[in-house]
Amino acid sequence: MYFYTLLNNKLTKDNPDDCMAKSVNSVIKTEEDLFKSLTAPGSILKDVEVKAVKSEIWKTIISFLEEGYGYRDEYISIRLDISGKFEDKEDRFDPNRHEVNISIVPGKSLKKACKEIKPQFVKATAVKPEIENVYDWISDTSDDILTPGGTLEITGEDLKIYTEPSGQGVFFINKSNGQETVAAMTRINEPKMLSLRVPELVAGTYRIEIRNSTRKVKTLRVGTIPTEFTVQ
């Protein structure tokens, strides 16, 4: 289900009542969700086979790109371009000053799928924190490893943590026993980013929850990410 809410549109001056839509409470499906769906009971596909085919498809697409080709099918179109300033027509590509970029746009099948989506409106008070990415600086991994004592950077939407009411923070929940550990301090505390020190966690598997409120509504909201994190 795709949810949205409406916020005041501060970019327009002619109509003080007009609004802009914002996606909220999004659930991001992962690669594991994809494999589980493809190999669900009743399917003739096997997990190992699906993973192998998917890996080979993307290895081949990546090899096309590395050779300088774009790629297109009914789902996506991938193109290459270059960014950076060239001093004159005699100047040539320099990796220290220029960069090759990849742009991905939806193909006809994805565009058709967009027309089938039926957005559902929710009030702004029902908006929950959305975690999009969790980056562990020590291990240099995203949505995977947690390093106790290291810096963790969480990006997303509606993440900011307030002091009131109590019970807000970033919580690390041990999957084996349910024990919760809250991060003691948040170095960066913004709506789109939190930066904090990972607590001293014992080895195991964890999930992450953000519990916060809004500036005006003092009711706790809970946002989570389906990914399981590992403390080694």
Short mmCIF file of N, CA and C in Angstrom, two decimals, residues 121-209:
data_model
loop_
_atom_site.label_atom_id
_atom_site.label_comp_id
_atom_site.label_asym_id
_atom_site.label_seq_id
_atom_site.Cartn_x
_atom_site.Cartn_y
_atom_site.Cartn_z
N PHE A 121 -4.58 8.37 1.27
CA PHE A 121 -4.26 9.54 2.09
C PHE A 121 -4.27 9.19 3.57
N VAL A 122 -3.30 9.74 4.32
CA VAL A 122 -3.29 9.65 5.78
C VAL A 122 -3.04 11.03 6.35
N LYS A 123 -3.57 11.29 7.53
CA LYS A 123 -3.34 12.58 8.18
C LYS A 123 -1.88 12.68 8.59
N ALA A 124 -1.39 13.92 8.64
CA ALA A 124 0.02 14.14 8.98
C ALA A 124 0.37 13.58 10.34
N THR A 125 -0.59 13.56 11.26
CA THR A 125 -0.31 13.04 12.61
C THR A 125 -0.04 11.54 12.59
N ALA A 126 -0.41 10.86 11.49
CA ALA A 126 -0.18 9.42 11.40
C ALA A 126 1.14 9.07 10.75
N VAL A 127 1.91 10.09 10.37
CA VAL A 127 3.19 9.87 9.69
C VAL A 127 4.21 9.28 10.67
N LYS A 128 4.91 8.25 10.24
CA LYS A 128 5.93 7.62 11.07
C LYS A 128 7.32 7.93 10.52
N PRO A 129 8.35 7.83 11.36
CA PRO A 129 9.72 7.98 10.86
C PRO A 129 10.01 6.91 9.79
N GLU A 130 10.68 7.31 8.72
CA GLU A 130 11.03 6.39 7.65
C GLU A 130 12.55 6.26 7.57
N ILE A 131 13.04 5.05 7.77
CA ILE A 131 14.47 4.77 7.67
C ILE A 131 14.77 4.26 6.27
N GLU A 132 15.61 4.97 5.55
CA GLU A 132 15.94 4.57 4.18
C GLU A 132 17.29 3.87 4.08
N ASN A 133 18.25 4.33 4.90
CA ASN A 133 19.59 3.73 4.82
C ASN A 133 20.29 3.87 6.16
N VAL A 134 21.01 2.82 6.54
CA VAL A 134 21.79 2.82 7.79
C VAL A 134 23.23 2.49 7.43
N TYR A 135 24.11 3.48 7.61
CA TYR A 135 25.52 3.32 7.20
C TYR A 135 26.42 3.25 8.41
N ASP A 136 27.19 2.17 8.49
CA ASP A 136 28.15 1.96 9.57
C ASP A 136 29.54 2.38 9.08
N TRP A 137 30.10 3.42 9.68
CA TRP A 137 31.35 4.00 9.18
C TRP A 137 32.54 3.07 9.36
N ILE A 138 32.61 2.36 10.46
CA ILE A 138 33.77 1.52 10.73
C ILE A 138 33.87 0.37 9.73
N SER A 139 32.76 -0.33 9.50
CA SER A 139 32.78 -1.47 8.57
C SER A 139 32.56 -1.04 7.13
N ASP A 140 32.20 0.23 6.91
CA ASP A 140 31.93 0.75 5.56
C ASP A 140 30.85 -0.08 4.87
N THR A 141 29.77 -0.34 5.60
CA THR A 141 28.66 -1.13 5.05
C THR A 141 27.34 -0.40 5.28
N SER A 142 26.37 -0.69 4.43
CA SER A 142 25.02 -0.14 4.58
C SER A 142 24.05 -1.27 4.84
N ASP A 143 23.17 -1.08 5.83
CA ASP A 143 22.09 -2.02 6.14
C ASP A 143 22.63 -3.43 6.36
N ASP A 144 23.70 -3.53 7.16
CA ASP A 144 24.31 -4.85 7.34
C ASP A 144 24.96 -4.98 8.72
N ILE A 145 26.10 -4.35 8.91
CA ILE A 145 26.91 -4.53 10.13
C ILE A 145 26.71 -3.35 11.08
N LEU A 146 26.74 -3.65 12.39
CA LEU A 146 26.79 -2.63 13.44
C LEU A 146 28.10 -2.80 14.19
N THR A 147 28.85 -1.69 14.35
CA THR A 147 30.12 -1.75 15.07
C THR A 147 29.98 -1.00 16.40
N PRO A 148 29.94 -1.72 17.53
CA PRO A 148 29.81 -1.06 18.82
C PRO A 148 30.91 0.00 19.02
N GLY A 149 30.51 1.19 19.45
CA GLY A 149 31.44 2.28 19.65
C GLY A 149 31.70 3.10 18.40
N GLY A 150 31.27 2.60 17.23
CA GLY A 150 31.49 3.31 15.98
C GLY A 150 30.36 4.27 15.66
N THR A 151 30.54 5.03 14.58
CA THR A 151 29.55 6.01 14.16
C THR A 151 28.56 5.38 13.20
N LEU A 152 27.28 5.65 13.44
CA LEU A 152 26.21 5.15 12.59
C LEU A 152 25.46 6.35 12.02
N GLU A 153 25.23 6.32 10.72
CA GLU A 153 24.52 7.40 10.04
C GLU A 153 23.22 6.85 9.46
N ILE A 154 22.11 7.41 9.91
CA ILE A 154 20.79 6.97 9.47
C ILE A 154 20.16 8.08 8.64
N THR A 155 19.73 7.76 7.43
CA THR A 155 19.06 8.75 6.59
C THR A 155 17.64 8.28 6.30
N GLY A 156 16.77 9.25 6.03
CA GLY A 156 15.37 8.94 5.77
C GLY A 156 14.51 10.17 5.87
N GLU A 157 13.31 10.01 6.42
CA GLU A 157 12.36 11.10 6.55
C GLU A 157 11.77 11.11 7.96
N ASP A 158 11.51 12.31 8.48
CA ASP A 158 10.85 12.48 9.79
C ASP A 158 11.60 11.74 10.91
N LEU A 159 12.92 11.91 10.92
CA LEU A 159 13.76 11.18 11.88
C LEU A 159 14.05 11.96 13.16
N LYS A 160 13.88 13.26 13.16
CA LYS A 160 14.34 14.09 14.28
C LYS A 160 13.73 13.65 15.60
N ILE A 161 14.59 13.64 16.62
CA ILE A 161 14.19 13.20 17.96
C ILE A 161 14.08 14.41 18.88
N TYR A 162 12.95 14.52 19.57
CA TYR A 162 12.71 15.63 20.51
C TYR A 162 12.86 15.13 21.94
N THR A 163 12.97 16.07 22.86
CA THR A 163 13.17 15.70 24.26
C THR A 163 11.87 15.32 24.96
N GLU A 164 10.75 15.84 24.46
CA GLU A 164 9.45 15.54 25.05
C GLU A 164 8.51 15.00 23.98
N PRO A 165 7.71 13.98 24.32
CA PRO A 165 7.68 13.24 25.58
C PRO A 165 8.87 12.30 25.72
N SER A 166 9.01 11.70 26.88
CA SER A 166 10.10 10.77 27.10
C SER A 166 9.90 9.50 26.28
N GLY A 167 10.95 8.71 26.18
CA GLY A 167 10.85 7.45 25.45
C GLY A 167 11.29 7.54 24.01
N GLN A 168 11.81 8.71 23.59
CA GLN A 168 12.26 8.86 22.22
C GLN A 168 13.73 8.44 22.09
N GLY A 169 14.10 8.08 20.87
CA GLY A 169 15.50 7.73 20.62
C GLY A 169 15.63 6.67 19.55
N VAL A 170 16.89 6.25 19.34
CA VAL A 170 17.21 5.16 18.41
C VAL A 170 17.45 3.92 19.24
N PHE A 171 16.67 2.88 19.01
CA PHE A 171 16.71 1.68 19.83
C PHE A 171 17.26 0.50 19.01
N PHE A 172 18.14 -0.26 19.64
CA PHE A 172 18.71 -1.47 19.05
C PHE A 172 18.12 -2.65 19.81
N ILE A 173 17.38 -3.51 19.11
CA ILE A 173 16.63 -4.57 19.77
C ILE A 173 17.22 -5.93 19.38
N ASN A 174 17.71 -6.63 20.39
CA ASN A 174 18.32 -7.95 20.18
C ASN A 174 17.23 -8.94 19.77
N LYS A 175 17.41 -9.58 18.60
CA LYS A 175 16.38 -10.48 18.07
C LYS A 175 16.23 -11.75 18.90
N SER A 176 17.28 -12.16 19.62
CA SER A 176 17.22 -13.42 20.34
C SER A 176 16.48 -13.31 21.66
N ASN A 177 16.58 -12.15 22.34
CA ASN A 177 15.95 -12.03 23.66
C ASN A 177 15.08 -10.80 23.83
N GLY A 178 15.00 -9.94 22.79
CA GLY A 178 14.15 -8.75 22.87
C GLY A 178 14.71 -7.61 23.69
N GLN A 179 15.94 -7.75 24.18
CA GLN A 179 16.53 -6.67 24.99
C GLN A 179 16.74 -5.42 24.14
N GLU A 180 16.34 -4.27 24.69
CA GLU A 180 16.45 -3.00 23.99
C GLU A 180 17.57 -2.16 24.57
N THR A 181 18.36 -1.56 23.67
CA THR A 181 19.43 -0.64 24.08
C THR A 181 19.26 0.64 23.27
N VAL A 182 19.16 1.77 23.97
CA VAL A 182 18.97 3.05 23.28
C VAL A 182 20.31 3.75 23.13
N ALA A 183 20.53 4.40 22.00
CA ALA A 183 21.75 5.17 21.79
C ALA A 183 21.78 6.34 22.76
N ALA A 184 22.92 6.55 23.39
CA ALA A 184 23.01 7.55 24.45
C ALA A 184 23.01 8.98 23.91
N MET A 185 23.57 9.20 22.72
CA MET A 185 23.72 10.56 22.23
C MET A 185 23.60 10.58 20.72
N THR A 186 22.93 11.60 20.20
CA THR A 186 22.80 11.80 18.77
C THR A 186 23.59 13.04 18.38
N ARG A 187 24.64 12.86 17.56
CA ARG A 187 25.51 13.99 17.19
C ARG A 187 24.84 14.89 16.18
N ILE A 188 24.18 14.29 15.17
CA ILE A 188 23.38 15.04 14.21
C ILE A 188 21.94 14.61 14.37
N ASN A 189 21.05 15.56 14.60
CA ASN A 189 19.65 15.26 14.86
C ASN A 189 18.79 16.14 13.95
N GLU A 190 18.54 15.64 12.75
CA GLU A 190 17.80 16.40 11.75
C GLU A 190 16.68 15.53 11.18
N PRO A 191 15.69 16.15 10.54
CA PRO A 191 14.58 15.35 9.99
C PRO A 191 15.02 14.30 8.99
N LYS A 192 16.09 14.56 8.23
CA LYS A 192 16.52 13.63 7.20
C LYS A 192 17.78 12.85 7.57
N MET A 193 18.39 13.16 8.71
CA MET A 193 19.63 12.45 9.07
C MET A 193 19.83 12.43 10.58
N LEU A 194 20.24 11.25 11.05
CA LEU A 194 20.71 11.08 12.42
C LEU A 194 22.12 10.51 12.36
N SER A 195 23.01 11.05 13.18
CA SER A 195 24.35 10.50 13.29
C SER A 195 24.60 10.24 14.77
N LEU A 196 25.03 9.03 15.12
CA LEU A 196 25.13 8.65 16.52
C LEU A 196 26.20 7.59 16.72
N ARG A 197 26.53 7.36 17.98
CA ARG A 197 27.49 6.32 18.32
C ARG A 197 26.73 5.04 18.67
N VAL A 198 27.16 3.93 18.08
CA VAL A 198 26.52 2.63 18.35
C VAL A 198 26.82 2.22 19.78
N PRO A 199 25.81 1.85 20.56
CA PRO A 199 26.06 1.41 21.94
C PRO A 199 26.92 0.15 21.98
N GLU A 200 27.38 -0.19 23.17
CA GLU A 200 28.17 -1.41 23.36
C GLU A 200 27.23 -2.61 23.36
N LEU A 201 27.01 -3.18 22.20
CA LEU A 201 26.09 -4.29 22.03
C LEU A 201 26.84 -5.63 22.01
N VAL A 202 26.22 -6.66 22.55
CA VAL A 202 26.82 -8.00 22.48
C VAL A 202 26.61 -8.55 21.07
N ALA A 203 27.41 -9.53 20.70
CA ALA A 203 27.29 -10.13 19.37
C ALA A 203 25.90 -10.73 19.18
N GLY A 204 25.38 -10.59 17.99
CA GLY A 204 24.06 -11.12 17.70
C GLY A 204 23.40 -10.39 16.55
N THR A 205 22.11 -10.65 16.39
CA THR A 205 21.32 -10.02 15.33
C THR A 205 20.35 -9.02 15.94
N TYR A 206 20.25 -7.86 15.31
CA TYR A 206 19.46 -6.76 15.87
C TYR A 206 18.54 -6.16 14.81
N ARG A 207 17.48 -5.53 15.27
CA ARG A 207 16.70 -4.64 14.43
C ARG A 207 16.74 -3.25 15.05
N ILE A 208 16.47 -2.24 14.23
CA ILE A 208 16.57 -0.85 14.68
C ILE A 208 15.19 -0.21 14.63
N GLU A 209 14.84 0.51 15.71
CA GLU A 209 13.62 1.30 15.75
C GLU A 209 13.96 2.75 16.09
#
